[in-house]
XYZ file of C-alpha atoms in Angstrom:
167
model
C 182.850 124.931 121.884
C 182.344 124.974 118.152
C 179.042 125.101 116.342
C 179.517 121.500 115.147
C 180.006 120.345 118.753
C 176.797 122.120 119.821
C 174.935 120.497 116.938
C 176.199 117.042 117.991
C 175.095 117.723 121.573
C 171.627 118.774 120.444
C 171.348 115.705 118.207
C 172.282 113.472 121.167
C 169.644 115.162 123.321
C 167.088 114.823 120.528
C 167.845 111.082 120.254
C 167.387 110.580 124.026
C 164.265 112.722 124.388
C 161.616 110.189 123.214
C 162.828 107.640 125.757
C 162.860 110.239 128.514
C 159.320 111.371 127.688
C 158.086 107.776 127.518
C 159.647 107.055 130.919
C 157.971 110.164 132.345
C 154.541 109.067 131.072
C 155.016 105.573 132.503
C 156.241 106.814 135.893
C 153.408 109.337 136.123
C 150.846 106.644 135.350
C 152.322 104.334 137.992
C 152.103 107.159 140.571
C 148.494 107.795 139.485
C 147.633 104.128 140.048
C 149.203 104.248 143.504
C 147.236 107.401 144.384
C 143.964 105.850 143.208
C 144.691 102.684 145.176
C 145.486 104.704 148.312
C 141.963 106.202 148.261
C 140.181 102.981 147.266
C 138.641 100.773 149.979
C 139.706 98.950 151.975
C 141.732 101.622 153.705
C 142.713 101.845 157.364
C 139.728 104.090 158.135
C 137.119 102.427 155.890
C 137.042 98.710 156.567
C 133.279 98.375 157.005
C 130.558 97.639 154.518
C 129.683 95.129 151.872
C 132.127 94.734 148.965
C 134.736 97.022 150.549
C 136.914 94.461 152.304
C 137.989 92.182 149.454
C 140.376 94.693 147.885
C 139.166 93.708 144.424
C 138.324 97.283 143.405
C 141.739 98.449 144.653
C 143.571 95.688 142.728
C 141.838 96.502 139.458
C 143.580 99.885 139.160
C 146.833 98.018 138.479
C 145.427 95.211 136.336
C 143.107 97.329 134.152
C 145.331 100.362 133.576
C 147.725 100.642 130.654
C 151.094 101.839 131.954
C 153.285 101.175 128.922
C 153.229 104.386 126.857
C 152.068 104.148 123.258
C 153.058 106.860 120.803
C 149.941 108.217 119.066
C 149.991 111.391 117.012
C 153.142 112.675 118.681
C 151.830 111.999 122.205
C 152.653 109.234 124.660
C 149.353 107.685 125.748
C 148.777 105.687 128.927
C 145.472 104.920 130.647
C 144.186 104.828 134.193
C 141.359 102.284 134.236
C 139.246 100.307 136.632
C 136.792 97.993 134.910
C 134.780 96.986 137.980
C 131.105 97.750 137.387
C 130.780 99.772 140.577
C 134.048 101.758 140.330
C 132.296 104.912 139.102
C 129.802 104.757 141.985
C 132.592 104.553 144.563
C 134.526 107.319 142.794
C 131.671 109.756 142.083
C 129.146 108.893 144.790
C 125.605 107.626 144.301
C 122.030 107.886 145.481
C 120.660 105.209 147.767
C 117.058 104.524 146.852
C 115.152 102.496 149.393
C 115.132 98.844 148.299
C 115.352 95.301 149.643
C 118.593 93.305 149.159
C 118.135 89.536 149.560
C 121.145 87.892 151.237
C 122.285 91.086 153.006
C 122.421 90.856 156.779
C 124.096 92.357 159.832
C 126.795 90.057 161.200
C 126.141 90.051 164.948
C 129.747 89.142 165.771
C 131.541 91.789 163.716
C 128.765 94.380 163.574
C 129.351 94.705 159.814
C 127.017 94.241 156.894
C 127.592 90.934 155.105
C 126.271 89.623 151.809
C 125.851 85.918 151.175
C 124.061 84.879 147.967
C 123.423 81.480 149.575
C 121.251 83.171 152.218
C 119.026 85.021 149.742
C 115.956 83.061 150.807
C 116.534 83.370 154.564
C 118.156 86.782 154.997
C 117.702 90.210 153.555
C 117.677 93.838 154.498
C 116.060 97.073 153.428
C 118.709 99.641 152.447
C 118.509 103.337 151.648
C 116.316 104.138 154.619
C 118.813 106.304 156.535
C 121.485 107.107 153.959
C 120.035 108.842 150.906
C 123.383 109.603 149.276
C 126.834 108.023 149.539
C 129.668 110.494 148.916
C 132.258 109.568 146.328
C 135.878 108.965 147.261
C 137.245 110.829 144.195
C 140.031 108.333 143.554
C 140.544 109.551 139.986
C 141.022 113.154 141.171
C 143.832 111.992 143.461
C 145.289 109.987 140.575
C 145.216 112.987 138.243
C 146.930 115.168 140.848
C 149.659 112.540 141.319
C 150.106 112.229 137.542
C 150.457 115.983 137.053
C 152.850 116.363 139.991
C 155.049 113.537 138.687
C 155.149 115.028 135.175
C 156.056 118.428 136.616
C 158.832 117.001 138.808
C 160.249 114.830 136.036
C 160.074 117.682 133.493
C 162.088 119.887 135.848
C 164.643 117.092 136.228
C 164.723 116.602 132.459
C 165.376 120.320 131.899
C 168.267 120.235 134.388
C 169.738 117.190 132.600
C 169.528 118.976 129.243
C 171.169 122.096 130.706
C 173.989 119.939 132.071
C 174.426 118.208 128.722
C 174.754 121.598 126.998
C 177.526 122.838 129.322
């Protein structure tokens, strides 16, 4: 192969590289969202408790994150976001100070805590009496691990593709 042919090959690779890197960033962000959602309630082993059964927190990983890469300063930027007010508490954990919650009650049929704002005047419960701290679920840690693993796997694949193109 001549030097000119090698130069043309390298130019072709250089032209394809931005698209490949953008695809890698997008795929890694999508895997991160999936990993965060997998750890976010409701899950098969965490169906109980107020505000954990609607799936709203889980859904917001997909709706609030930015998966389409944007080129900024030579880097492809995506974002993993969850804009629910309580997302950080579920992720990081939180203290449970003893306090009264109007409208919170124990559903006798299901055995689960329920919250009904319409029952604020007739129902309520003191919380934080037994549980002083609620452990976090570390959804963002799982997301970061999934992102890094995807980038590593796709970078290895990209290197193999470049090696094949240079043969």
